[in-house]
Structure formats: C-alpha cells, structure tokens
Amino acid sequence: MGNIKNRNKFRNFILVFVSLVICLGLASFGYVYSFLQQISGRNEAAKIKPTAVKKDEPVNILAMGVDVGIVGSKNDNAKRTDTIMLMNYNPKLGEVNVISIPRDTLIVMNNKYKKINEAHVIGGPAYLIDAVEKLLDIKVNYYGKVDYEGFRKIIDTIGPIEVKINNRMDYDDPAQNLHIHFKKGEVVQLDGKKAEEFFRWRKNNDGSGLADGDLGRIENQHIFISKVAEKLKSPSIITKLPSMLSIIPKYSQTNMSAEDIIKYGYTMTKIDKSKIKFSTIKGDAEYIDGISYLIYDEKKNKDILRNLHYESAMNK
C-alpha cells in the first residue's frame, strides 16, 4: 500500500513538474512573441507587404544596416544603407546563401545614375527592395533593417566577438563620431563600439587601406557575421534573450510577422555552418561623371544567380 502511495506521489510530482515546464515555456513564448510584434509591420514596414512564400520554396530576406544619416534630421529615411545583404534560404537543400551587395553598385533611379546605397535615402526600404529585385531578377519576400546604434547594443548584450585584425586600421570621421584604430596582427575582443568600427572600416586617414575598397570591407563583415552566428547558437544565449528583446524593437523594423521571425530564426539556428555560404556581387569599377561605381556584370555572377534561381530552374 505504501509503495502505491509513493508511486502516486511521484506521478503527481511529475505531472506538476511537466505542467510547470509547459506553463513556463508558454509564458516565455508569449514574452518573446509580444516583443517581436513590436518590430513587425510598424511605421513604414506596414506599407511594404511581404511576398508570400510557397511551401518548400526558397525565401529571400533583404537585410539593411543604416548609418547615422544627416546630422540633425529626424527622418529615418535620410540614412544610407551602409550594409546591404540578401539572405537566400533554400529549404530543399538546407542551405543559406548570404549575398552582399556593394554600396557603390550602379543602379538607375528616376532616369539618373545612382549608387544603390542612395535608394533608401530617396524612397526608404521600398526603393531599395525594388532596386535589388531589378538588379538580381528576384522577388524579395521580407526585409529587416537595423541602425548602427542598435547594432552596437546587440553586440554588447551577446558579449564580445573575438577577431584577428588583418590590416592596420587608422581612420577618423568626426562628422559621424567614428574613430577606428586597430593594429595589424592583434587579436581583439570587440564590444559593440569596436565591432562597428571593424565592420565599417575600408580606408585609413593617409589614403591606404583595402585595395578593393568596399569589396574588402565586405569580406571583414562576412568574417564577423560568421562569428556572431556561432555565438548565437551557444546555449548561454538563452539567458541574454530578455535583454536582446528589449533592445531590438527600438532600433529595427521588419515586414515579417512575429510567427515568421520565430520560424525562420529557429530554422537558421539549426543549419550547419558548412551550409551557410557567403558571396559578394561582382562587377567592374568605373568612373561616370567623376563618380566611382561598381558596374554589375551578370556573367561574373552566374554562380550566385544559379543559387538564387534554383527553384525556377528546377521547374523548367
């Protein structure tokens, strides 16, 4: 009889424990969901409807990193897109292609030559989305945008990112309060401020720097993003989620629903590092009316385009 009572007590304890875990899980999900709703479809994002994604079809997410913009301006669209990346996720292959688009890439807007990083200034995210779609002959399903203040705070929250400095970095831009000073060969722990400096550097005060300018800078960005992705997969990140979720809504926006953010965010954490590929749009540097542009060359980007148009090719 005593054994039966003990078994019943143990069973009741298990039921209570499991119920508590489920309740805590639901509460955590509700907490996360409420924060994600704050960045989903607010402000200008509400005007940019996402393009529906059919089951098992690739999805394209355009990521925009914006600079400080015109000093004193309260217009968010006065900010240029300092970083433009298209994340292409192919569920059938289980692969993610991260494609960087150099900010000097030539586009035609309102019958005038423009650099692609000006599109956001002229017409906000909608204009940049349109420019990328025309450039690569794709549909952008979703977009996300974050400014550099938010970038700094997020890196401070998840903890320092360790990188080795492969170039002497010595640059100052008082107008943006940007001061970059790293020694070649040193291994540094990048907090938010230093991470921004590393992420944005491409030349020094004396004119030296990366021979290929923005293209070399993008390589540094790919290195940094890979390290951040690895850190986000660490179990320790769970304890930092509340702080991250309190920061993200203040400095970012997206036209993804909270459900899609959770779905694709979870998917990305499960993808093996070897299945995440980084590439950069290729082209030729050319001066037009005294302004330097990167002229996109479709032939030089056939591998990138093949990955982007995988589904279309399969259906032919």
PDB file of N, CA, C and O in Angstrom, residues 162-169 180-190 194 198:
ATOM      1  N   GLU A 162      35.488  37.815 -30.739  1.00  0.00           N
ATOM      2  CA  GLU A 162      36.947  37.792 -30.924  1.00  0.00           C
ATOM      3  C   GLU A 162      37.313  37.686 -32.398  1.00  0.00           C
ATOM      4  O   GLU A 162      36.827  36.804 -33.109  1.00  0.00           O
ATOM      5  N   VAL A 163      38.156  38.600 -32.858  1.00  0.00           N
ATOM      6  CA  VAL A 163      38.632  38.551 -34.243  1.00  0.00           C
ATOM      7  C   VAL A 163      40.112  38.907 -34.281  1.00  0.00           C
ATOM      8  O   VAL A 163      40.626  39.593 -33.398  1.00  0.00           O
ATOM      9  N   LYS A 164      40.768  38.443 -35.342  1.00  0.00           N
ATOM     10  CA  LYS A 164      42.153  38.835 -35.586  1.00  0.00           C
ATOM     11  C   LYS A 164      42.159  39.958 -36.619  1.00  0.00           C
ATOM     12  O   LYS A 164      41.470  39.877 -37.644  1.00  0.00           O
ATOM     13  N   ILE A 165      42.911  40.996 -36.351  1.00  0.00           N
ATOM     14  CA  ILE A 165      42.977  42.159 -37.243  1.00  0.00           C
ATOM     15  C   ILE A 165      44.024  41.899 -38.319  1.00  0.00           C
ATOM     16  O   ILE A 165      45.208  41.732 -38.029  1.00  0.00           O
ATOM     17  N   ASN A 166      43.589  41.835 -39.565  1.00  0.00           N
ATOM     18  CA  ASN A 166      44.492  41.512 -40.676  1.00  0.00           C
ATOM     19  C   ASN A 166      45.049  42.745 -41.393  1.00  0.00           C
ATOM     20  O   ASN A 166      45.891  42.611 -42.281  1.00  0.00           O
ATOM     21  N   ASN A 167      44.549  43.925 -41.043  1.00  0.00           N
ATOM     22  CA  ASN A 167      45.032  45.160 -41.674  1.00  0.00           C
ATOM     23  C   ASN A 167      45.196  46.243 -40.624  1.00  0.00           C
ATOM     24  O   ASN A 167      44.478  46.271 -39.625  1.00  0.00           O
ATOM     25  N   ARG A 168      46.156  47.118 -40.836  1.00  0.00           N
ATOM     26  CA  ARG A 168      46.228  48.296 -39.969  1.00  0.00           C
ATOM     27  C   ARG A 168      44.992  49.160 -40.238  1.00  0.00           C
ATOM     28  O   ARG A 168      44.660  49.458 -41.382  1.00  0.00           O
ATOM     29  N   MET A 169      44.318  49.535 -39.186  1.00  0.00           N
ATOM     30  CA  MET A 169      43.100  50.334 -39.312  1.00  0.00           C
ATOM     31  C   MET A 169      43.292  51.643 -38.557  1.00  0.00           C
ATOM     32  O   MET A 169      43.437  51.638 -37.328  1.00  0.00           O
ATOM     33  N   ILE A 180      38.489  54.783 -35.777  1.00  0.00           N
ATOM     34  CA  ILE A 180      38.874  53.378 -35.909  1.00  0.00           C
ATOM     35  C   ILE A 180      40.392  53.248 -35.783  1.00  0.00           C
ATOM     36  O   ILE A 180      41.133  53.808 -36.601  1.00  0.00           O
ATOM     37  N   HIS A 181      40.849  52.519 -34.768  1.00  0.00           N
ATOM     38  CA  HIS A 181      42.288  52.369 -34.556  1.00  0.00           C
ATOM     39  C   HIS A 181      42.592  50.955 -34.058  1.00  0.00           C
ATOM     40  O   HIS A 181      42.361  50.624 -32.884  1.00  0.00           O
ATOM     41  N   PHE A 182      43.085  50.094 -34.971  1.00  0.00           N
ATOM     42  CA  PHE A 182      43.491  48.739 -34.636  1.00  0.00           C
ATOM     43  C   PHE A 182      44.858  48.468 -35.250  1.00  0.00           C
ATOM     44  O   PHE A 182      45.177  48.974 -36.330  1.00  0.00           O
ATOM     45  N   LYS A 183      45.649  47.627 -34.583  1.00  0.00           N
ATOM     46  CA  LYS A 183      46.963  47.259 -35.091  1.00  0.00           C
ATOM     47  C   LYS A 183      46.889  45.923 -35.828  1.00  0.00           C
ATOM     48  O   LYS A 183      46.218  44.993 -35.374  1.00  0.00           O
ATOM     49  N   LYS A 184      47.580  45.850 -36.947  1.00  0.00           N
ATOM     50  CA  LYS A 184      47.604  44.623 -37.740  1.00  0.00           C
ATOM     51  C   LYS A 184      48.205  43.475 -36.920  1.00  0.00           C
ATOM     52  O   LYS A 184      49.222  43.632 -36.252  1.00  0.00           O
ATOM     53  N   GLY A 185      47.537  42.323 -36.952  1.00  0.00           N
ATOM     54  CA  GLY A 185      48.044  41.142 -36.276  1.00  0.00           C
ATOM     55  C   GLY A 185      47.517  40.915 -34.882  1.00  0.00           C
ATOM     56  O   GLY A 185      47.615  39.802 -34.345  1.00  0.00           O
ATOM     57  N   GLU A 186      46.937  41.940 -34.262  1.00  0.00           N
ATOM     58  CA  GLU A 186      46.443  41.765 -32.897  1.00  0.00           C
ATOM     59  C   GLU A 186      45.101  41.036 -32.888  1.00  0.00           C
ATOM     60  O   GLU A 186      44.306  41.121 -33.832  1.00  0.00           O
ATOM     61  N   VAL A 187      44.861  40.280 -31.819  1.00  0.00           N
ATOM     62  CA  VAL A 187      43.577  39.608 -31.608  1.00  0.00           C
ATOM     63  C   VAL A 187      42.804  40.431 -30.590  1.00  0.00           C
ATOM     64  O   VAL A 187      43.308  40.697 -29.497  1.00  0.00           O
ATOM     65  N   VAL A 188      41.617  40.870 -30.963  1.00  0.00           N
ATOM     66  CA  VAL A 188      40.867  41.778 -30.094  1.00  0.00           C
ATOM     67  C   VAL A 188      39.484  41.218 -29.780  1.00  0.00           C
ATOM     68  O   VAL A 188      38.910  40.444 -30.542  1.00  0.00           O
ATOM     69  N   GLN A 189      38.994  41.614 -28.620  1.00  0.00           N
ATOM     70  CA  GLN A 189      37.629  41.300 -28.210  1.00  0.00           C
ATOM     71  C   GLN A 189      36.774  42.525 -28.541  1.00  0.00           C
ATOM     72  O   GLN A 189      36.948  43.583 -27.936  1.00  0.00           O
ATOM     73  N   LEU A 190      35.886  42.386 -29.500  1.00  0.00           N
ATOM     74  CA  LEU A 190      35.110  43.526 -29.973  1.00  0.00           C
ATOM     75  C   LEU A 190      33.807  43.680 -29.194  1.00  0.00           C
ATOM     76  O   LEU A 190      32.939  42.809 -29.243  1.00  0.00           O
ATOM     77  N   LYS A 194      33.524  48.870 -30.803  1.00  0.00           N
ATOM     78  CA  LYS A 194      34.653  48.405 -31.605  1.00  0.00           C
ATOM     79  C   LYS A 194      34.186  47.511 -32.755  1.00  0.00           C
ATOM     80  O   LYS A 194      34.801  47.481 -33.823  1.00  0.00           O
ATOM     81  N   PHE A 198      35.164  47.949 -36.685  1.00  0.00           N
ATOM     82  CA  PHE A 198      35.699  46.865 -37.505  1.00  0.00           C
ATOM     83  C   PHE A 198      34.802  46.616 -38.719  1.00  0.00           C
ATOM     84  O   PHE A 198      35.275  46.401 -39.841  1.00  0.00           O
TER      85      PHE A 198
END
